[in-house]
PDB file of C-alpha atoms in Angstrom:
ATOM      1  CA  UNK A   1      -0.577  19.367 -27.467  1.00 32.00           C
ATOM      2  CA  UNK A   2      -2.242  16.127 -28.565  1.00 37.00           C
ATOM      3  CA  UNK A   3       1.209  13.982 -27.498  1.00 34.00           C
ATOM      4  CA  UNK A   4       0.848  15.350 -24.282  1.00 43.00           C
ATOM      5  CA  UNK A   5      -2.798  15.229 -23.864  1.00 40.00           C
ATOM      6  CA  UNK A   6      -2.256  11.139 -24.758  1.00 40.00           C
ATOM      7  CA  UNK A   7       0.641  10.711 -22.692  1.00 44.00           C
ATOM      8  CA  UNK A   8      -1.248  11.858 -19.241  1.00 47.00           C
ATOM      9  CA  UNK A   9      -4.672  10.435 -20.267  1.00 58.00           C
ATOM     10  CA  UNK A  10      -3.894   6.814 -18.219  1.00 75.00           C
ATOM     11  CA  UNK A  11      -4.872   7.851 -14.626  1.00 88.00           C
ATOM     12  CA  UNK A  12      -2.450   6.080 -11.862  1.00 92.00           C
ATOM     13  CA  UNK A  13      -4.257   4.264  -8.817  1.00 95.00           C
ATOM     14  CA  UNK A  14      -2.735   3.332  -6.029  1.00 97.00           C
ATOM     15  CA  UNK A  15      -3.581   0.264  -3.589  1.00 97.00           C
ATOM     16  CA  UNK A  16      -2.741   0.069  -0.312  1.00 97.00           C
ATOM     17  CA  UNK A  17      -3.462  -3.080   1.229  1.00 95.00           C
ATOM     18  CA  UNK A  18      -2.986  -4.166   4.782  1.00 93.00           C
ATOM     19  CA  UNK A  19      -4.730  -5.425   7.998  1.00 94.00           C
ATOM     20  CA  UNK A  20      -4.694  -2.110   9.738  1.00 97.00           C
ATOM     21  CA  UNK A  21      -4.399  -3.272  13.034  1.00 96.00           C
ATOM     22  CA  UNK A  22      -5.087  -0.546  13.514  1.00 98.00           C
ATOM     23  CA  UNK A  23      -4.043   2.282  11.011  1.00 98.00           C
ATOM     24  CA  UNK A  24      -1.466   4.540  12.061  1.00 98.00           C
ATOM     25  CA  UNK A  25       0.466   7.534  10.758  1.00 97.00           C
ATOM     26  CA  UNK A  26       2.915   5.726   9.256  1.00 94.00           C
ATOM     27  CA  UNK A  27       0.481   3.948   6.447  1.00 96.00           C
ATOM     28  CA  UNK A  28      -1.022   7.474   5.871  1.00 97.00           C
ATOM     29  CA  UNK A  29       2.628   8.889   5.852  1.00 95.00           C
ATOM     30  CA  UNK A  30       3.675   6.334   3.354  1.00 95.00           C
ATOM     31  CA  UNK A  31       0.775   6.651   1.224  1.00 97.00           C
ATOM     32  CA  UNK A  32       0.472  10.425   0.266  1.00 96.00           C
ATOM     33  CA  UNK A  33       4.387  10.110   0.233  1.00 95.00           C
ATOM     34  CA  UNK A  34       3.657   7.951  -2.856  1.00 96.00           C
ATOM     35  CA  UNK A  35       0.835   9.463  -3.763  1.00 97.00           C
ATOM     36  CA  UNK A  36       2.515  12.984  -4.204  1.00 96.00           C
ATOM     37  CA  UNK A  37       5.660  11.332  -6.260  1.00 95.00           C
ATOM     38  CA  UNK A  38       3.693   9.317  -8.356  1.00 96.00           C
ATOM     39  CA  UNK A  39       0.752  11.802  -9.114  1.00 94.00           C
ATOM     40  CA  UNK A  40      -1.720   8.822  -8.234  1.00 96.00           C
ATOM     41  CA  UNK A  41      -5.048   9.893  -9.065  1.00 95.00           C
ATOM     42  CA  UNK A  42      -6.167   8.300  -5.723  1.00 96.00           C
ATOM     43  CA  UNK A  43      -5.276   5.244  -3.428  1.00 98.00           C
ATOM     44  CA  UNK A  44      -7.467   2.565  -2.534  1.00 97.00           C
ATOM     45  CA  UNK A  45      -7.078   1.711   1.297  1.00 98.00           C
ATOM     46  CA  UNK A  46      -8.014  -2.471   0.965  1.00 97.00           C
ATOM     47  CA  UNK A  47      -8.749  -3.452   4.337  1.00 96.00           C
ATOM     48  CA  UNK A  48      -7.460  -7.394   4.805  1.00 93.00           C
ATOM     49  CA  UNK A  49      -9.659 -10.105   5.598  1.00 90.00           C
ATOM     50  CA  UNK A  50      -7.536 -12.306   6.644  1.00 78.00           C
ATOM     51  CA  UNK A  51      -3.462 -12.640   4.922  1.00 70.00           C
ATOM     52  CA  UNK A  52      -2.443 -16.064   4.696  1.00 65.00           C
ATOM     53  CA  UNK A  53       0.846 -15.090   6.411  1.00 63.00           C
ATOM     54  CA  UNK A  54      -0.895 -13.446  10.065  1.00 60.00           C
ATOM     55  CA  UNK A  55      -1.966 -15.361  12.535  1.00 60.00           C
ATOM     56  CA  UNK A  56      -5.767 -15.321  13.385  1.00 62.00           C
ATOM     57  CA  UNK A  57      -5.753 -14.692  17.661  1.00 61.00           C
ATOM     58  CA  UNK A  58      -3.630 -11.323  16.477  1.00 72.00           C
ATOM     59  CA  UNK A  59      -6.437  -9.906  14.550  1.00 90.00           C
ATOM     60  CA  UNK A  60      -9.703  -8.113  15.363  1.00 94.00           C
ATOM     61  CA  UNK A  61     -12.273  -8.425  13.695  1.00 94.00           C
ATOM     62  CA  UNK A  62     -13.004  -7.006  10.371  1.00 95.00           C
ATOM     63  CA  UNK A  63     -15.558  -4.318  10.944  1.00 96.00           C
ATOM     64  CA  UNK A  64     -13.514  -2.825  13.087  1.00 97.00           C
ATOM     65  CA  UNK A  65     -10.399  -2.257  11.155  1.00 97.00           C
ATOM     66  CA  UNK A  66     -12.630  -1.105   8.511  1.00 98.00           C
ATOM     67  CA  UNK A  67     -13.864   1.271  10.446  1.00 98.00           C
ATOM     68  CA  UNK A  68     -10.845   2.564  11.837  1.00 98.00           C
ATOM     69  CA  UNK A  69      -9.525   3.074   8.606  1.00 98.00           C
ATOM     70  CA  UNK A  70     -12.667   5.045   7.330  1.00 98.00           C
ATOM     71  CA  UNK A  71     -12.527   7.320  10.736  1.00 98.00           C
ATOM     72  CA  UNK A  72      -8.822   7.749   9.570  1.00 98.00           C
ATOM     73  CA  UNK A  73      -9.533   8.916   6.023  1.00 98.00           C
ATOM     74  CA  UNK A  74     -12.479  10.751   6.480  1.00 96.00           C
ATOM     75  CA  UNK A  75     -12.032  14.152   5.082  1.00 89.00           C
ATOM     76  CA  UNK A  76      -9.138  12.792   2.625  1.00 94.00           C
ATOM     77  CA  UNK A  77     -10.574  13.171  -0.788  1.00 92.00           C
ATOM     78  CA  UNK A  78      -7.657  11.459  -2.436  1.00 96.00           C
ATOM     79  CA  UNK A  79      -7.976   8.062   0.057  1.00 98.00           C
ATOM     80  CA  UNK A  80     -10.197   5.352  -0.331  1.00 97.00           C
ATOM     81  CA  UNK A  81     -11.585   2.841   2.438  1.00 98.00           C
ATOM     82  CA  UNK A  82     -12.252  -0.448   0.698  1.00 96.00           C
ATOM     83  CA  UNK A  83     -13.794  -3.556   1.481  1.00 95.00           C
ATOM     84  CA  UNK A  84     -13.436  -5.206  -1.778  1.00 94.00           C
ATOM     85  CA  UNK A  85     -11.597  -8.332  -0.238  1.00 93.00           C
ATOM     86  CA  UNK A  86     -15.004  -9.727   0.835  1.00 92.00           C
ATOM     87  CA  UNK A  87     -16.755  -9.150  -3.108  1.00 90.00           C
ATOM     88  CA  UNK A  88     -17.257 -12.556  -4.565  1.00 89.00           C
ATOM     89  CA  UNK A  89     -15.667 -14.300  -4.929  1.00 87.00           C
ATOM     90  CA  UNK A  90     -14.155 -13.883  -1.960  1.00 86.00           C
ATOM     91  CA  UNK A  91      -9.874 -13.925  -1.337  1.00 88.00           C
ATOM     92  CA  UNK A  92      -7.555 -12.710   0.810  1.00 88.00           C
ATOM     93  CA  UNK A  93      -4.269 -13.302  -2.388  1.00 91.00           C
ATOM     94  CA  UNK A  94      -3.029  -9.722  -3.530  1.00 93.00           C
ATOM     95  CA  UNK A  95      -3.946 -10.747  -7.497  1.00 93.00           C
ATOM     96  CA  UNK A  96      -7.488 -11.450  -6.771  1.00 93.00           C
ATOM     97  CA  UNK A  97      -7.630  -7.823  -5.567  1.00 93.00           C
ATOM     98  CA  UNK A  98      -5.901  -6.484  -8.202  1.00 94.00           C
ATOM     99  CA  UNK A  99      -8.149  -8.209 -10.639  1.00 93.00           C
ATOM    100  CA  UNK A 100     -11.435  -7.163  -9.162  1.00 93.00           C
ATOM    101  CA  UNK A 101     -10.014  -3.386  -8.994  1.00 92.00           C
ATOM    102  CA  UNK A 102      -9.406  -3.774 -12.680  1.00 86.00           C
ATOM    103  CA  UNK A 103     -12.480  -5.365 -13.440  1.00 83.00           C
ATOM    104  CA  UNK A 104     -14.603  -2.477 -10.939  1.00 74.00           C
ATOM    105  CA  UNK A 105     -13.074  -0.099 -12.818  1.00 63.00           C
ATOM    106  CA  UNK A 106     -14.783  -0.821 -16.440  1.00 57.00           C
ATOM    107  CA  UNK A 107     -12.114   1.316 -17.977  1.00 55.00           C
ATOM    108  CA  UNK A 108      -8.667   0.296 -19.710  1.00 58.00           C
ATOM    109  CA  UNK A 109      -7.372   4.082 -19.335  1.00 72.00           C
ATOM    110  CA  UNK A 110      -5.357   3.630 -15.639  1.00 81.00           C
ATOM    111  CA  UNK A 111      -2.777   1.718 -14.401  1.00 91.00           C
ATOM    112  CA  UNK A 112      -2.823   0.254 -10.996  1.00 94.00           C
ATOM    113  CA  UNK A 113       0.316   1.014  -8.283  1.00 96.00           C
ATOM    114  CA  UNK A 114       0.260  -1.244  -5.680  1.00 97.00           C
ATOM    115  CA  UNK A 115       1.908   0.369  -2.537  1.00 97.00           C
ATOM    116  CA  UNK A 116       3.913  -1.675   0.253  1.00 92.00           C
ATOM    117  CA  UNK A 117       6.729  -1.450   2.445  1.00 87.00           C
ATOM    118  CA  UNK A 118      10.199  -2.608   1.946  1.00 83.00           C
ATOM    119  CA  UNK A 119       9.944  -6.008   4.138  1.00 82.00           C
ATOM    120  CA  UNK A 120       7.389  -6.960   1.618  1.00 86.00           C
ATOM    121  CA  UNK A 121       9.761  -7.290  -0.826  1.00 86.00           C
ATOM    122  CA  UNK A 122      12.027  -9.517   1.177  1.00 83.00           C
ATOM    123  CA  UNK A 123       8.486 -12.118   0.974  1.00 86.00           C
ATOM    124  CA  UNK A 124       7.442 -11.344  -2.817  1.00 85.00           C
ATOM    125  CA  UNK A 125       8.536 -15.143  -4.107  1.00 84.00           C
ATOM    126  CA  UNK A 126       5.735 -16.588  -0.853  1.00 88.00           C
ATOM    127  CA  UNK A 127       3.055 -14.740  -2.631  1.00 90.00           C
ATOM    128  CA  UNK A 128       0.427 -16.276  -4.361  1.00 90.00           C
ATOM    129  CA  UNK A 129       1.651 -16.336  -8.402  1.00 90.00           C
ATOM    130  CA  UNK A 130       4.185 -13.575  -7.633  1.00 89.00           C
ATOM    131  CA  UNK A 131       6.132 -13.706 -10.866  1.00 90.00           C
ATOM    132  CA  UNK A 132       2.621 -13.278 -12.874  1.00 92.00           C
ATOM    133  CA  UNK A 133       1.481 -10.870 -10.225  1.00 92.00           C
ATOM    134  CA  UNK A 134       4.805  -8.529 -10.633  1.00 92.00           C
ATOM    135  CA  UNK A 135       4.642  -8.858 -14.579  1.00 91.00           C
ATOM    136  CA  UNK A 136       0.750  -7.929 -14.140  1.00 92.00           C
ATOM    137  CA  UNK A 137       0.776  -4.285 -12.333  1.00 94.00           C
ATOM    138  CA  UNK A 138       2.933  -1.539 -10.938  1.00 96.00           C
ATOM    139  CA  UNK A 139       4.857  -2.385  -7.758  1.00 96.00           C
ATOM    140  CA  UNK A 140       6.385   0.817  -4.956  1.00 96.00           C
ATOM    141  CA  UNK A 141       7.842  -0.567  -2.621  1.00 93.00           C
ATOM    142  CA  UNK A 142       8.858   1.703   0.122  1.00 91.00           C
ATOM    143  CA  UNK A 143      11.614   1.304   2.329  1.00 82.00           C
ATOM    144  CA  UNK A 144      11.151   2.217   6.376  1.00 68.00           C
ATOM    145  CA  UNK A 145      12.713   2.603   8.928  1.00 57.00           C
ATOM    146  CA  UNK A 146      13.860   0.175  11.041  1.00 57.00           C
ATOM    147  CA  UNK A 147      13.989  -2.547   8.228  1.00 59.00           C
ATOM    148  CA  UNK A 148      17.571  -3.606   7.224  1.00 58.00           C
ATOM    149  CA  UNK A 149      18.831  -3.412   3.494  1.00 58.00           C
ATOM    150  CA  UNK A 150      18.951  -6.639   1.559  1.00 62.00           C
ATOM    151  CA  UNK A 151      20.015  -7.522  -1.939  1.00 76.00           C
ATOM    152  CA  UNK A 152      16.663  -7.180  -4.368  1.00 78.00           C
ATOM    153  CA  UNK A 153      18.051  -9.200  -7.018  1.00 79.00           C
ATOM    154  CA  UNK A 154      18.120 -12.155  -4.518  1.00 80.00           C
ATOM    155  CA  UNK A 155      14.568 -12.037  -3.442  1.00 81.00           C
ATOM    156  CA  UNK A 156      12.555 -11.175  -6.789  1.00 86.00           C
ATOM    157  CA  UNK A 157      12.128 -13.462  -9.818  1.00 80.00           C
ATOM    158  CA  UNK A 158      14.281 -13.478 -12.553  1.00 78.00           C
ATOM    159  CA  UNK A 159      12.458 -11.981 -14.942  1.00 84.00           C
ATOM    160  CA  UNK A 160      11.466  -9.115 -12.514  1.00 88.00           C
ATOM    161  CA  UNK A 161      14.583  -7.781 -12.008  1.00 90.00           C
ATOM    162  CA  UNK A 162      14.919  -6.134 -15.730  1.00 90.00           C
ATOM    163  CA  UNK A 163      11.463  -4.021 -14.870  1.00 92.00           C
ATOM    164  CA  UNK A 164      12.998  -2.931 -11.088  1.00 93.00           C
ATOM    165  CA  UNK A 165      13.284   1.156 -10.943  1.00 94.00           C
ATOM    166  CA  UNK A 166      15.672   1.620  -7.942  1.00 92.00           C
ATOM    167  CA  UNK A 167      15.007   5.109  -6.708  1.00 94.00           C
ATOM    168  CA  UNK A 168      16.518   5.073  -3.294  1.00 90.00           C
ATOM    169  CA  UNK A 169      18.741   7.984  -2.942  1.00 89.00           C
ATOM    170  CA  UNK A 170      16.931  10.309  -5.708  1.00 93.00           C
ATOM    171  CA  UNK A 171      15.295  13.542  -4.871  1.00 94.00           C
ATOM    172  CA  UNK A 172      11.384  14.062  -5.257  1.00 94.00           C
ATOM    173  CA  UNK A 173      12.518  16.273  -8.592  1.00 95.00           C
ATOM    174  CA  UNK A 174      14.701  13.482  -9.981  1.00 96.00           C
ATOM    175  CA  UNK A 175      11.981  10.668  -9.382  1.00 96.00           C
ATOM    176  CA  UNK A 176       9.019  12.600 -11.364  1.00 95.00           C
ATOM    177  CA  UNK A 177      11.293  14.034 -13.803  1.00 94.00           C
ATOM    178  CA  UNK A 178      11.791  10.193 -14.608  1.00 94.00           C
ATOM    179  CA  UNK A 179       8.307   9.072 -14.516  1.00 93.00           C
ATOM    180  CA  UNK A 180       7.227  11.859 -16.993  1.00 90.00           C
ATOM    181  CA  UNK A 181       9.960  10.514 -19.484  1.00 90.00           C
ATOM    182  CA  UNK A 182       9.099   6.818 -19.329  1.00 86.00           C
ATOM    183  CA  UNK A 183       6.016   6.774 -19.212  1.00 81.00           C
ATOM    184  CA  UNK A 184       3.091   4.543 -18.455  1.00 79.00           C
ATOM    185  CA  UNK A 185       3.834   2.199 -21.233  1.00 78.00           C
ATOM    186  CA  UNK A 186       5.504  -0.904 -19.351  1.00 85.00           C
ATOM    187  CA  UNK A 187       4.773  -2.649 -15.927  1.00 92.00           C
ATOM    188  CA  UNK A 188       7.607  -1.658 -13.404  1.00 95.00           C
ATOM    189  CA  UNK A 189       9.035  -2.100  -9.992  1.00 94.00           C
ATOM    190  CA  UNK A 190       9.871   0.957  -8.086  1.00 95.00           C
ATOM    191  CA  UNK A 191      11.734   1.507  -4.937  1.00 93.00           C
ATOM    192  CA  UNK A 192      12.435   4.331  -2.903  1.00 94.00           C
ATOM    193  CA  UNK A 193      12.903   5.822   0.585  1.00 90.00           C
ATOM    194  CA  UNK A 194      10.088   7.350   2.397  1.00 88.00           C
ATOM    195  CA  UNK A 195      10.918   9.358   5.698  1.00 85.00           C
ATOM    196  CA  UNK A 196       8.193   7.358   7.350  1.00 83.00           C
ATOM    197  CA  UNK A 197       7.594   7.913  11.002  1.00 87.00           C
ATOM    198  CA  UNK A 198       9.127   5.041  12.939  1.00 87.00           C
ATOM    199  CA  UNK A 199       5.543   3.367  14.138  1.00 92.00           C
ATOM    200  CA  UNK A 200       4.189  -0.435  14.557  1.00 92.00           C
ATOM    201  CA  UNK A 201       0.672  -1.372  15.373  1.00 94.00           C
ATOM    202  CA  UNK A 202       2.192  -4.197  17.423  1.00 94.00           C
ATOM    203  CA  UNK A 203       3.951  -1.454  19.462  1.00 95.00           C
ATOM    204  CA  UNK A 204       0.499   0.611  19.031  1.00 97.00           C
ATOM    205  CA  UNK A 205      -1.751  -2.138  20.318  1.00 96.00           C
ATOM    206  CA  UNK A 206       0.571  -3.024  23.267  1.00 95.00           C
ATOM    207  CA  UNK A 207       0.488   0.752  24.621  1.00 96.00           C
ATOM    208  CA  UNK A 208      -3.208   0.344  23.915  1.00 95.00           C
ATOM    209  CA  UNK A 209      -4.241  -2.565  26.225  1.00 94.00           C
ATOM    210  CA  UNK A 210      -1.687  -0.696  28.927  1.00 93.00           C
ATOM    211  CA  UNK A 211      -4.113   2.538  28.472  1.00 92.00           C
ATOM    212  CA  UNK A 212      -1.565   4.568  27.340  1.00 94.00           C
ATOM    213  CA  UNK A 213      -2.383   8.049  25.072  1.00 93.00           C
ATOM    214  CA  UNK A 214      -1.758   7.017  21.289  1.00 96.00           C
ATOM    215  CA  UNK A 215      -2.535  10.341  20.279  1.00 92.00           C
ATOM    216  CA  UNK A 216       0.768  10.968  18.365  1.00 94.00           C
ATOM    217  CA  UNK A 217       0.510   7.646  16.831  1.00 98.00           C
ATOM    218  CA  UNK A 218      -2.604   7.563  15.172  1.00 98.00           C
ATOM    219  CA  UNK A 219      -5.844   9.915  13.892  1.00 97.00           C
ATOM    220  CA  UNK A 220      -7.336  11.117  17.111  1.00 97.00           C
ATOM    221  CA  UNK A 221     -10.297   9.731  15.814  1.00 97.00           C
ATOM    222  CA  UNK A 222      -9.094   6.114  15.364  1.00 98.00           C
ATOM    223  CA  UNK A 223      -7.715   6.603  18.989  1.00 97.00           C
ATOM    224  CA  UNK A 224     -10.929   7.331  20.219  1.00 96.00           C
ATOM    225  CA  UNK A 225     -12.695   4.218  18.523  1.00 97.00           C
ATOM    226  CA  UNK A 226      -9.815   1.936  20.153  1.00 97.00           C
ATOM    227  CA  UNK A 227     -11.111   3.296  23.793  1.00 94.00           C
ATOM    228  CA  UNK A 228     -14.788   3.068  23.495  1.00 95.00           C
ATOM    229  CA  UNK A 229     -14.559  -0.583  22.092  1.00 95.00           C
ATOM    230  CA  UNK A 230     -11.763  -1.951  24.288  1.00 94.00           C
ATOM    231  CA  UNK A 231     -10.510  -3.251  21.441  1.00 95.00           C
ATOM    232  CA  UNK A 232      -6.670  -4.319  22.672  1.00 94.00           C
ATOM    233  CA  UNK A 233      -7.421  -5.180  26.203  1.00 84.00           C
ATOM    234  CA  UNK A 234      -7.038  -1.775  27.412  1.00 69.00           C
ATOM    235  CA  UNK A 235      -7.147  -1.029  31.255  1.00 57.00           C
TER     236      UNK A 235
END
């Protein structure tokens, strides 16, 4: 009883991190998707200030996406909006999140998951200290659809590859099964498939400023903020 009582005492939080232009069901899809295999306590919903890789004229402003995302979680106990991209010292580089979420916590008994989609992988080695940033926490990435396979091995550092989980292929049962017997001992990199609805807020924010519905694409909430504010140029 004691082994097993130590074994599930670290709690596993995910981060989702993105510019949620504007949130959609295919970020929601692919987090509770992870959330469910990975028995993640919660996951934190960080709300980009502005990614060194976007370009600024795409993206609207800040309060808005943050509230978008808050309309779109409200009600989900296990989702968290968060702002903490703006907390001092201010940074828009994936490891300064991940060390102010460690440092917020005040607690050494989790282990962070940090959630993205498969074409992140393909840019890991542009990211700010990647190879310390992969050694430092829990990666998922999930593979879409839409996005081509690549070879892994070619895109992440060497010394990353020997921590890479590749679960692409494996049934839910298989994937936990393996989780419970390794344990939350090492820092790893996970893949796997997630039957995520085939959506893009580029596609979203073009139907948007042509007034069409979005109601199957999005919280009908979210949808609702998007017409009172105009916010995509809609007709």
């Amino acid at each position: 009883w004691s082994w097993r009582k130590c074994r599930l005492r670290t709690a596993r939080v995910g981060v989702l991190g993105g510019t949620f232009n504007p949130i959609h069901y295919g970020h929601l899809h692919l987090a509770e998707s992870i959330r469910s295999l990975f028995s993640l306590s919660h996951v934190y919903f960080v709300v980009a200030t502005m990614p060194p890789h976007k370009r600024r004229q795409d993206l609207i402003p800040f309060v808005h996406r943050y509230a978008m995302v808050s309309l779109a979680l409200a009600g989900a106990r296990r989702f968290v909006p968060s702002m903490i991209e703006l907390e001092p010292e201010p940074s828009p580089f994936t490891i300064d999140t991940l060390k102010k979420l460690d440092r917020s916590a005040g607690r050494a008994d989790r282990s962070l998951y940090f959630l993205a989609g498969g074409d992140s992988l393909a840019e890991i080695q542009t990211w700010r200290d990647s190879e310390k940033l992969l050694e430092s926490y829990n990666f998922v990435f999930a593979l879409r659809p839409g996005v081509r396979p690549f070879s892994w091995q070619k895109v992440l550092p060497g010394k990353a590859i020997g921590r890479v989980r590749d679960f692409t292929g494996w049934s839910p049962a298989r994937i936990r099964r393996s989780l419970r017997e390794a344990g939350d001992s090492e820092r790893r990199i996970y893949l796997v498939d997630v039957d995520a609805p085939d959506i893009s807020a580029t596609r979203i924010r073009r139907l948007a400023a042509s007034g069409k519905s979005l109601r199957r694409l999005l919280p009908g909430p979210v949808g609702d903020y998007i017409g009172k504010h105009r916010l995509y140029g809609e007709r």
